[in-house]
PDB file of C-alpha atoms in Angstrom:
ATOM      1  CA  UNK A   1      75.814 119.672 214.987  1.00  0.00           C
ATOM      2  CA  UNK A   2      78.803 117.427 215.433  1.00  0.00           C
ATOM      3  CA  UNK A   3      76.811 114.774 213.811  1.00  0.00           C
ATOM      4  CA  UNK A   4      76.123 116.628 210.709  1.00  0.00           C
ATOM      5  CA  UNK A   5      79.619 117.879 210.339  1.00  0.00           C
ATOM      6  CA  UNK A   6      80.800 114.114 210.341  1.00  0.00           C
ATOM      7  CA  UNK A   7      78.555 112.944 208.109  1.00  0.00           C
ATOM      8  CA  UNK A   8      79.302 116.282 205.697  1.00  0.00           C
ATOM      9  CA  UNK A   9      82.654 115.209 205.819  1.00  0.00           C
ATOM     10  CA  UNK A  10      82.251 111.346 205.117  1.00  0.00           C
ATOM     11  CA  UNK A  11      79.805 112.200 201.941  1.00  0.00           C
ATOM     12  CA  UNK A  12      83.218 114.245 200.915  1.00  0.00           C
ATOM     13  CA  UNK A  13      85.704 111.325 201.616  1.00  0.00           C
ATOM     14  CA  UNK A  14      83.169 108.689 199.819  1.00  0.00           C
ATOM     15  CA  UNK A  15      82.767 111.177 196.715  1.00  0.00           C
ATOM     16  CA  UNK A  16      86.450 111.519 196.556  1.00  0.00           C
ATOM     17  CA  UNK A  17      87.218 107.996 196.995  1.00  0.00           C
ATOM     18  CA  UNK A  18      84.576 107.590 194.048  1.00  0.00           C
ATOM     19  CA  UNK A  19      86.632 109.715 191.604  1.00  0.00           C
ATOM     20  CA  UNK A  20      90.056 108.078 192.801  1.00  0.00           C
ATOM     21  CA  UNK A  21      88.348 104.818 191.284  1.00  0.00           C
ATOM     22  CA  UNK A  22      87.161 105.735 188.614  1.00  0.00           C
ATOM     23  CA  UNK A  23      89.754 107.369 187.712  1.00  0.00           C
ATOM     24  CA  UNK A  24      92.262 104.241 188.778  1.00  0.00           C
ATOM     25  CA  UNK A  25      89.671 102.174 186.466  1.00  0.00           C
ATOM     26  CA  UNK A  26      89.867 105.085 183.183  1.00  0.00           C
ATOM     27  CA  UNK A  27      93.657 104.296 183.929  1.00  0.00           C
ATOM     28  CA  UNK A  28      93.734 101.095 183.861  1.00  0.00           C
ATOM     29  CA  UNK A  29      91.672 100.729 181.252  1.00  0.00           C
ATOM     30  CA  UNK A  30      94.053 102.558 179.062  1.00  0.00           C
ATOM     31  CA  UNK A  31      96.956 100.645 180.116  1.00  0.00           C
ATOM     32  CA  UNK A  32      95.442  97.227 178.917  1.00  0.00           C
ATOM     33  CA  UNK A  33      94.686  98.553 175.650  1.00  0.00           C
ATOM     34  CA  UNK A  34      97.890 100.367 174.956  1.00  0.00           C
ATOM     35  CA  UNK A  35      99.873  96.999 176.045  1.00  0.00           C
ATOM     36  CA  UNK A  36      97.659  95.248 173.445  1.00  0.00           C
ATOM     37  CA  UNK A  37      97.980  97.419 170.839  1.00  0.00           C
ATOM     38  CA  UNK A  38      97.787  95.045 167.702  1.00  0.00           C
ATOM     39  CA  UNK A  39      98.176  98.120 164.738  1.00  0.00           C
ATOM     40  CA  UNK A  40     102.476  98.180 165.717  1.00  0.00           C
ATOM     41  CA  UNK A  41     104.991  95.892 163.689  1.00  0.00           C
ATOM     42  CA  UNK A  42     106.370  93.202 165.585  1.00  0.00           C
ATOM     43  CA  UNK A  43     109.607  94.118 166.754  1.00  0.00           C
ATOM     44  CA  UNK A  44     110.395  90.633 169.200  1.00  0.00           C
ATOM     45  CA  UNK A  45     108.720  87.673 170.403  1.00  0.00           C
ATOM     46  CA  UNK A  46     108.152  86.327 173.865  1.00  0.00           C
ATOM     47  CA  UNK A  47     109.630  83.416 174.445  1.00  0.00           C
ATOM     48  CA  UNK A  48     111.405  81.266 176.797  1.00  0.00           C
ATOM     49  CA  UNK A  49     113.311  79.336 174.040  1.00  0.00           C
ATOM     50  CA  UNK A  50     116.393  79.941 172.833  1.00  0.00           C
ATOM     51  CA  UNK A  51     114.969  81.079 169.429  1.00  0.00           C
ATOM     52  CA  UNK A  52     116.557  83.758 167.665  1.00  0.00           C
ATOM     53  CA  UNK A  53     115.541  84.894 163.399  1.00  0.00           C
ATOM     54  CA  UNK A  54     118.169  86.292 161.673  1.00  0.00           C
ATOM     55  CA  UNK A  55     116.787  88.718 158.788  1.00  0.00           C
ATOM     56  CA  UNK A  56     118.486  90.200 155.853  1.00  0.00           C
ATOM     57  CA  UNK A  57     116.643  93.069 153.847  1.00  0.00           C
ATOM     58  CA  UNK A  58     117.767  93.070 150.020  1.00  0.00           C
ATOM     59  CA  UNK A  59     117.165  96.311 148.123  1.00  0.00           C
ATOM     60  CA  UNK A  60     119.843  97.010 145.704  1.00  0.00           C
ATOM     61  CA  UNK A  61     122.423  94.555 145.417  1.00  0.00           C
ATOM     62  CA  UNK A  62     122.962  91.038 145.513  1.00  0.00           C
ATOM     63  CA  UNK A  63     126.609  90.773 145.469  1.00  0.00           C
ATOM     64  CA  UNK A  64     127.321  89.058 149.028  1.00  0.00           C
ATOM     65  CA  UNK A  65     123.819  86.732 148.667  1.00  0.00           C
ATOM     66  CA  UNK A  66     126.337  83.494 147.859  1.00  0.00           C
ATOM     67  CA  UNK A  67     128.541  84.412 150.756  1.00  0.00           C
ATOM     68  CA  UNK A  68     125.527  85.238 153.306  1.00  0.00           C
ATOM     69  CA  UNK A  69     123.817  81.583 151.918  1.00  0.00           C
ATOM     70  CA  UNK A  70     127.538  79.705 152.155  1.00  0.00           C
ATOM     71  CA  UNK A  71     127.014  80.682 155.704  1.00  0.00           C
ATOM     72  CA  UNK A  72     123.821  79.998 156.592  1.00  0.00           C
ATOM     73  CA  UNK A  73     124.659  76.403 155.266  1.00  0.00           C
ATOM     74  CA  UNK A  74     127.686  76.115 157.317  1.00  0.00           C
ATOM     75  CA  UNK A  75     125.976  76.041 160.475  1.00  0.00           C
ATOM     76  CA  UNK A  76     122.798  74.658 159.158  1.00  0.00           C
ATOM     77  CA  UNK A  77     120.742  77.604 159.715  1.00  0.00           C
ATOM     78  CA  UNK A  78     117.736  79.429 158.104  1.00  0.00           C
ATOM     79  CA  UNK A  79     116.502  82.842 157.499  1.00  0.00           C
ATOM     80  CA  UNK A  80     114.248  85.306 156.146  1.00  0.00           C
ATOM     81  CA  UNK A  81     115.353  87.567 153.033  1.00  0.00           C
ATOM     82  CA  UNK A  82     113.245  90.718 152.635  1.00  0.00           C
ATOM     83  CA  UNK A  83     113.003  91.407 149.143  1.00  0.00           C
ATOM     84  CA  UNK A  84     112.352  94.737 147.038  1.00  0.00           C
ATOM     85  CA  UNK A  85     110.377  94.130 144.159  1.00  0.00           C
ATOM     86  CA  UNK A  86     112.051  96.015 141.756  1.00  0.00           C
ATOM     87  CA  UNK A  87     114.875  94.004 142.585  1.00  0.00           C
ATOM     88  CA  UNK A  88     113.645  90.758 142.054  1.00  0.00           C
ATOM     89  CA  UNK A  89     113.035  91.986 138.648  1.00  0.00           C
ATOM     90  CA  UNK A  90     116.499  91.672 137.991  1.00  0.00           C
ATOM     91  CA  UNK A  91     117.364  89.077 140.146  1.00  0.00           C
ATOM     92  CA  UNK A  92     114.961  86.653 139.414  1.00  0.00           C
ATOM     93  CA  UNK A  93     117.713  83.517 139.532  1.00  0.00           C
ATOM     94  CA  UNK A  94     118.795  84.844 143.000  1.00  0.00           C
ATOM     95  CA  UNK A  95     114.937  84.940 144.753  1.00  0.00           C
ATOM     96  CA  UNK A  96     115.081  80.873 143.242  1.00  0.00           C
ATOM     97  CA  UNK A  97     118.597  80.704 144.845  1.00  0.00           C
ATOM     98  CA  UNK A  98     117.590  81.691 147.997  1.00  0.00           C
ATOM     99  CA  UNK A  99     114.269  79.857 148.133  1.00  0.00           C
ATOM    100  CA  UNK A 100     115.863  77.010 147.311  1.00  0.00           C
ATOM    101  CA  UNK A 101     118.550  76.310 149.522  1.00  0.00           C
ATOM    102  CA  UNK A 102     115.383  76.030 152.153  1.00  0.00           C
ATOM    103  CA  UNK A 103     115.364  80.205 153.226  1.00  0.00           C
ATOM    104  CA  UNK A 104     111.914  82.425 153.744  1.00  0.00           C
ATOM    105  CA  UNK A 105     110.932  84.916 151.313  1.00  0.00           C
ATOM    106  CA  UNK A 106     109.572  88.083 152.840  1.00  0.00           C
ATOM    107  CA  UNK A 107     107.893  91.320 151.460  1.00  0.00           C
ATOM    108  CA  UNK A 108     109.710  94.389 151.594  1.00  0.00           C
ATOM    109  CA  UNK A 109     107.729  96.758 149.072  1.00  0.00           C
ATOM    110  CA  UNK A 110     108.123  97.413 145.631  1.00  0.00           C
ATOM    111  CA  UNK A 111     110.071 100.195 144.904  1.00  0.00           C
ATOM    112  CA  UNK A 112     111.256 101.059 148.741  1.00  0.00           C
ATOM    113  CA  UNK A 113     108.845 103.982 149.938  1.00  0.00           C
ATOM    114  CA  UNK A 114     108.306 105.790 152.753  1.00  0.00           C
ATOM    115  CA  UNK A 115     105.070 104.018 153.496  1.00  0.00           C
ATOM    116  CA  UNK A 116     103.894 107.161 155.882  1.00  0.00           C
ATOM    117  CA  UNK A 117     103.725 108.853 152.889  1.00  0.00           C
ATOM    118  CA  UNK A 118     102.062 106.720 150.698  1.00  0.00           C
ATOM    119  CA  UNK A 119      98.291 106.752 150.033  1.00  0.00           C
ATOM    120  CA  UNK A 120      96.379 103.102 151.142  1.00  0.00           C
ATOM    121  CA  UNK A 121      95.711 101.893 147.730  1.00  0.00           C
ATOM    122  CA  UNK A 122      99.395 102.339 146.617  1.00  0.00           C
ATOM    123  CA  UNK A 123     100.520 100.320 150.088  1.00  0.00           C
ATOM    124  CA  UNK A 124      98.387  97.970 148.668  1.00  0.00           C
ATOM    125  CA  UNK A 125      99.788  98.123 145.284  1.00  0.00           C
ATOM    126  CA  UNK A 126     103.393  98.142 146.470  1.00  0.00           C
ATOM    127  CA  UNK A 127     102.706  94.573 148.645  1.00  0.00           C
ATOM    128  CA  UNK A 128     100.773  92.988 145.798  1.00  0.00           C
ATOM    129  CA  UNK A 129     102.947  93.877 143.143  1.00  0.00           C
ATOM    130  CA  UNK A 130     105.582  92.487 144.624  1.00  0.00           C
ATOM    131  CA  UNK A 131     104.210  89.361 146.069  1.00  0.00           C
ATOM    132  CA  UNK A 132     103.051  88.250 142.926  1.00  0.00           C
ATOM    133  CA  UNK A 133     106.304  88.648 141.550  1.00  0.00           C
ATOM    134  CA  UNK A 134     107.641  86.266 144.149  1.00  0.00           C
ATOM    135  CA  UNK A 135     104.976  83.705 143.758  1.00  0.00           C
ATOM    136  CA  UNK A 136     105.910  83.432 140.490  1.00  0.00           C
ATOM    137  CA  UNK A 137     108.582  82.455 141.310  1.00  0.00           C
ATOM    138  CA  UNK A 138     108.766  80.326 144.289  1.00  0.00           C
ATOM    139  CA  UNK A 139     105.001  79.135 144.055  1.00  0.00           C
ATOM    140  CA  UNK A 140     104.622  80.907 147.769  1.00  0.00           C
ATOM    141  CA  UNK A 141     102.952  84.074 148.259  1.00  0.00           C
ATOM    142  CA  UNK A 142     104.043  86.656 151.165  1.00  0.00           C
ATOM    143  CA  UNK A 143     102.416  86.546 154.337  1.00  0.00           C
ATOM    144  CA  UNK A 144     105.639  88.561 156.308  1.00  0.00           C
ATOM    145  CA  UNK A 145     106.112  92.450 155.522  1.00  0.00           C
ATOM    146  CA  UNK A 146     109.302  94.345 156.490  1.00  0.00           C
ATOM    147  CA  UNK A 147     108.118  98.529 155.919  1.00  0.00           C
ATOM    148  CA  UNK A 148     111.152 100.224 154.514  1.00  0.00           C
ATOM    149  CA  UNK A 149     112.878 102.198 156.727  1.00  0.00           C
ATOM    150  CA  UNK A 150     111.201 100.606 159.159  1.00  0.00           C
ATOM    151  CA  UNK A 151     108.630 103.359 159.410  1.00  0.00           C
ATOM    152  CA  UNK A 152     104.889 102.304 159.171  1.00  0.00           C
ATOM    153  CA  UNK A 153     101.802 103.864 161.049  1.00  0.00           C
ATOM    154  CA  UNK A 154      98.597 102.268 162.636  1.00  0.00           C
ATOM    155  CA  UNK A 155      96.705 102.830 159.529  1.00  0.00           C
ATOM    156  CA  UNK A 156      99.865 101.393 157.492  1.00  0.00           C
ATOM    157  CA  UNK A 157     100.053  98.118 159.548  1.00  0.00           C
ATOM    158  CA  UNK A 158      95.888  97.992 159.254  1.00  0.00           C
ATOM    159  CA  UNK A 159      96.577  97.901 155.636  1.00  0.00           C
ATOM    160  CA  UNK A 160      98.927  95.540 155.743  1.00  0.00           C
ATOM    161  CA  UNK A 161      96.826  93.150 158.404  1.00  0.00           C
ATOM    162  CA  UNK A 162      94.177  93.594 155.698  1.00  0.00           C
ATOM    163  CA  UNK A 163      96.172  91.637 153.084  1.00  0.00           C
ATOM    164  CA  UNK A 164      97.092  88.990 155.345  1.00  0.00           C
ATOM    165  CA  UNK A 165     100.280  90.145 156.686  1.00  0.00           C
ATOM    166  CA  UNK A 166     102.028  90.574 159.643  1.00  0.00           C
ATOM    167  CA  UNK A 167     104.328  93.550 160.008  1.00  0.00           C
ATOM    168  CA  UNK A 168     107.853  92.767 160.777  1.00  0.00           C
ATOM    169  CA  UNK A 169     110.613  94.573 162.291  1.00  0.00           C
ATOM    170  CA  UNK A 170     113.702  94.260 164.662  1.00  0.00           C
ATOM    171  CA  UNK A 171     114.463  94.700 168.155  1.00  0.00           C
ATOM    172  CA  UNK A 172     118.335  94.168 167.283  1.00  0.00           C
ATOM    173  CA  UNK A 173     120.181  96.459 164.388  1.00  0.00           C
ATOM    174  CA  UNK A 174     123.358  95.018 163.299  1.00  0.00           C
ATOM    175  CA  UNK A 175     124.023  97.918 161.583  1.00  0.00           C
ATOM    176  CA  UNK A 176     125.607  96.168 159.004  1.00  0.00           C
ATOM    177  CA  UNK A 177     124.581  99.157 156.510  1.00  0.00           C
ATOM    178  CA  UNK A 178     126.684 101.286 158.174  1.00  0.00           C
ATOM    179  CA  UNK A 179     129.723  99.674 157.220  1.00  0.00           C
ATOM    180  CA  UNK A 180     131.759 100.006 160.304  1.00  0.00           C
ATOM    181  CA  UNK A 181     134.550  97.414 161.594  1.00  0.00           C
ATOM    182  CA  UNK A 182     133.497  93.782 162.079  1.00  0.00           C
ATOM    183  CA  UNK A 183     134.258  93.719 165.528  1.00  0.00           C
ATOM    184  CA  UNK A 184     131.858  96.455 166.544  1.00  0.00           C
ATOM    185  CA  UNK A 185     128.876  94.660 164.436  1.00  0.00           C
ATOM    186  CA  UNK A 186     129.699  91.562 165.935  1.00  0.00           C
ATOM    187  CA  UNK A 187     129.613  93.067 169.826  1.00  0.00           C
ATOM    188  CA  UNK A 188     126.569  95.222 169.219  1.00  0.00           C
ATOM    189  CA  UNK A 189     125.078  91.663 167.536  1.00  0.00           C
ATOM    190  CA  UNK A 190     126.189  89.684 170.495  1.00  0.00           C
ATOM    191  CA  UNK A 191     125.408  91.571 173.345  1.00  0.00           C
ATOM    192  CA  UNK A 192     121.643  92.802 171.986  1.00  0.00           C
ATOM    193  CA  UNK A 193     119.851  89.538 171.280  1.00  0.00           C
ATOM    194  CA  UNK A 194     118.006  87.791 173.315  1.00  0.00           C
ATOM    195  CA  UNK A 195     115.221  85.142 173.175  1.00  0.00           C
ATOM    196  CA  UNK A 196     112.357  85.954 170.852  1.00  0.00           C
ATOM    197  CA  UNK A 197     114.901  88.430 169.052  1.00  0.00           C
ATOM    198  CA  UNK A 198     114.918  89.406 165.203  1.00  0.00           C
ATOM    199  CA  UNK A 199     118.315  90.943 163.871  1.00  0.00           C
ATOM    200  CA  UNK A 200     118.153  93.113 160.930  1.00  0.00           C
ATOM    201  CA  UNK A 201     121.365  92.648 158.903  1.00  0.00           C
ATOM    202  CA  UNK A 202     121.651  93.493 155.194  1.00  0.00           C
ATOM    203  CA  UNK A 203     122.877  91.808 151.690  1.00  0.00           C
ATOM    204  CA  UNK A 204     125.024  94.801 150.656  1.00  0.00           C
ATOM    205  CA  UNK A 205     127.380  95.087 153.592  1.00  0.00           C
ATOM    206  CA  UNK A 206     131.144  94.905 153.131  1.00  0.00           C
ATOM    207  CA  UNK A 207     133.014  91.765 154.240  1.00  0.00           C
ATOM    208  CA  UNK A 208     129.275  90.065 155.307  1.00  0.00           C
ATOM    209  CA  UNK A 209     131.319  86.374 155.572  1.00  0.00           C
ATOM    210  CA  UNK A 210     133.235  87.507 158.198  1.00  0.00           C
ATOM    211  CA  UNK A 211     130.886  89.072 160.759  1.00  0.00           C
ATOM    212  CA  UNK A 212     128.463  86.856 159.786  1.00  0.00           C
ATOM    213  CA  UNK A 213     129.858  83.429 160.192  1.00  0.00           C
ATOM    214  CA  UNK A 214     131.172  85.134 163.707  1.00  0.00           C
ATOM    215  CA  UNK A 215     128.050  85.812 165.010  1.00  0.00           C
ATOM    216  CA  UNK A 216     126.409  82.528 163.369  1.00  0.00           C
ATOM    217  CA  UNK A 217     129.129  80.710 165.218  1.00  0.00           C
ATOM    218  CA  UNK A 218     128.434  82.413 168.756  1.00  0.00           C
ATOM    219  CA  UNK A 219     124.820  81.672 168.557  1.00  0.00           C
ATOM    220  CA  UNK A 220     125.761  78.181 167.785  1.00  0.00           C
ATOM    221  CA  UNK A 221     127.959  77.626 170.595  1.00  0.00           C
ATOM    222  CA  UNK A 222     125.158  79.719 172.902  1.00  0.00           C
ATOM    223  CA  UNK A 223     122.805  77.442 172.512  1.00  0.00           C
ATOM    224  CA  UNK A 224     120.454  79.024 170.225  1.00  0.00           C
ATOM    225  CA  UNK A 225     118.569  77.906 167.279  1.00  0.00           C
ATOM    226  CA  UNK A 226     118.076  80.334 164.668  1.00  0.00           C
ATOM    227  CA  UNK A 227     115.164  79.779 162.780  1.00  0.00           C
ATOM    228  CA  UNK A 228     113.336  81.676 160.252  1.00  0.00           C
ATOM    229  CA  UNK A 229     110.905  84.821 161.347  1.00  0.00           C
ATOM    230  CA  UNK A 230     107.634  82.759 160.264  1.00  0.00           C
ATOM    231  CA  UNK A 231     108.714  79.858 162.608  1.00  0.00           C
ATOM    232  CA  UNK A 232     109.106  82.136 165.329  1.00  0.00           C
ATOM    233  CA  UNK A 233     106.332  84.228 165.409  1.00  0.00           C
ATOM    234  CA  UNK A 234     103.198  83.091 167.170  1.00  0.00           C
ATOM    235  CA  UNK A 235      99.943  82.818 164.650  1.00  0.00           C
ATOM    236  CA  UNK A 236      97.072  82.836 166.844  1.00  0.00           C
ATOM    237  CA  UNK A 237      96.160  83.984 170.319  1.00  0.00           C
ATOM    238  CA  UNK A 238      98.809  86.528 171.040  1.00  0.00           C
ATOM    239  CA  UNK A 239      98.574  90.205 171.146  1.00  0.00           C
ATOM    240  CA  UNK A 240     101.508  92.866 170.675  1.00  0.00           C
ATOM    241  CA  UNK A 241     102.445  95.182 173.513  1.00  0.00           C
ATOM    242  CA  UNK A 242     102.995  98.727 173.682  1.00  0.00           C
ATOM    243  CA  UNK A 243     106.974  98.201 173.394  1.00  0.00           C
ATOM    244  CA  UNK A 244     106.514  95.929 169.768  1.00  0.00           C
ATOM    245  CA  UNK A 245     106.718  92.451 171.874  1.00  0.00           C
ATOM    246  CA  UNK A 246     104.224  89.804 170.485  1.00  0.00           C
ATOM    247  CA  UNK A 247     103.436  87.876 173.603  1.00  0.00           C
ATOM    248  CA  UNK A 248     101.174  85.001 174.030  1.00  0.00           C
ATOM    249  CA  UNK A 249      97.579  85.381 175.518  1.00  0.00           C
TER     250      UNK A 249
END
């Protein structure tokens, strides 16, 4: 009696050890796919190297571009310019400016859309347009795609993966747009970044020169090279985890 009792209760212990398994396994199973989750914008990279892309979205004006490039040339640094299409209609001369003084031009949509809203074939539409428009002009196509707002879905970033692009956001807001005091931009600048980071700043903040060459000049004097968002990203063998970080496999 005792006997069957015992082995009653070990069947029950071995089924439920069975379930806590396979359940640990369903779990972890999960886990590794949602931490290499490849359909999210890139929001940092992994990296042990003092490497840092600054990144400047242009939609509207482009009345602080000369003091943002004066800059950039000061401390001998390059970065990415995200570019609205139906600006660089108008500003044709300043896309060549830009290019030429040995900065990355990056896709940022034609007219500026909220691209969760937007069917596929006029995501498609909106990235073509406007890379064509800058290959016209620089002889480079677009391979780097900043979502306005920021706001892109999994089907969004397949679309954009599609056309040979990889998604690109920030892990650091200046908030620059904002158009608060210097000092504040420069602190929340300073104190954010870290290796692998990507700062959003913008072209049409007030008194850009001055927060700008301050946080250019802090970087400098870290230690850190700031290079553009192409040169930091990795282009093979790397997945992107659940938190935006493209890490290296």
């Amino acid at each position: 009696m005792f006997a069957r009792v015992r082995a009653f209760l070990s069947s029950i212990i071995l089924f439920l050890l069975g379930l806590v398994l396979i359940f640990s396994l369903v779990y972890c199973i999960k886990i590794f796919l949602n931490e290499q989750n490849a359909d999210i914008p890139i929001y940092r990279v992994d990296t042990k190297k003092k490497e840092i892309a600054l990144t400047f979205d242009i939609s509207y004006n482009e009345r602080n571009i000369d003091e943002i490039l004066d800059v950039l040339d000061k401390y001998n640094v390059k970065a990415t310019f995200f570019v609205v299409g139906n600006w660089v209609d108008k500003n044709q001369d300043v896309v060549k400016k830009i290019y030429d003084r040995g900065h990355e031009i990056g896709n940022h949509s034609y007219s500026h859309p909220y691209f969760n809203e937007i069917s596929e074939e006029k995501m498609k539409e909106e990235l073509e347009s406007t890379s064509k428009k800058i290959k016209a002009i620089t002889g480079e196509g677009t391979t780097l795609f900043r979502p306005p707002f920021g706001e892109i879905n999994e089907n969004g970033v397949k679309v954009c993966e599609s056309l040979g692009y990889k998604v690109i956001n920030w892990d650091v807001d200046s908030m620059d747009w904002k158009n608060i005091k210097d000092i504040y931009i420069i602190d929340r600048v300073a104190q954010n970044t870290s290796p692998g980071s990507i700062i959003l700043f913008h072209g049409e903040g007030s008194n850009v020169e001055d927060y700008l060459d301050s946080i250019v000049k802090h970087f400098s004097k870290s230690g850190y090279s700031m290079i553009k968002v192409s040169d930091l990203v990795y282009d093979k063998d790397y997945y992107i985890d659940s938190s935006g970080v493209q890490r290296k496999k």
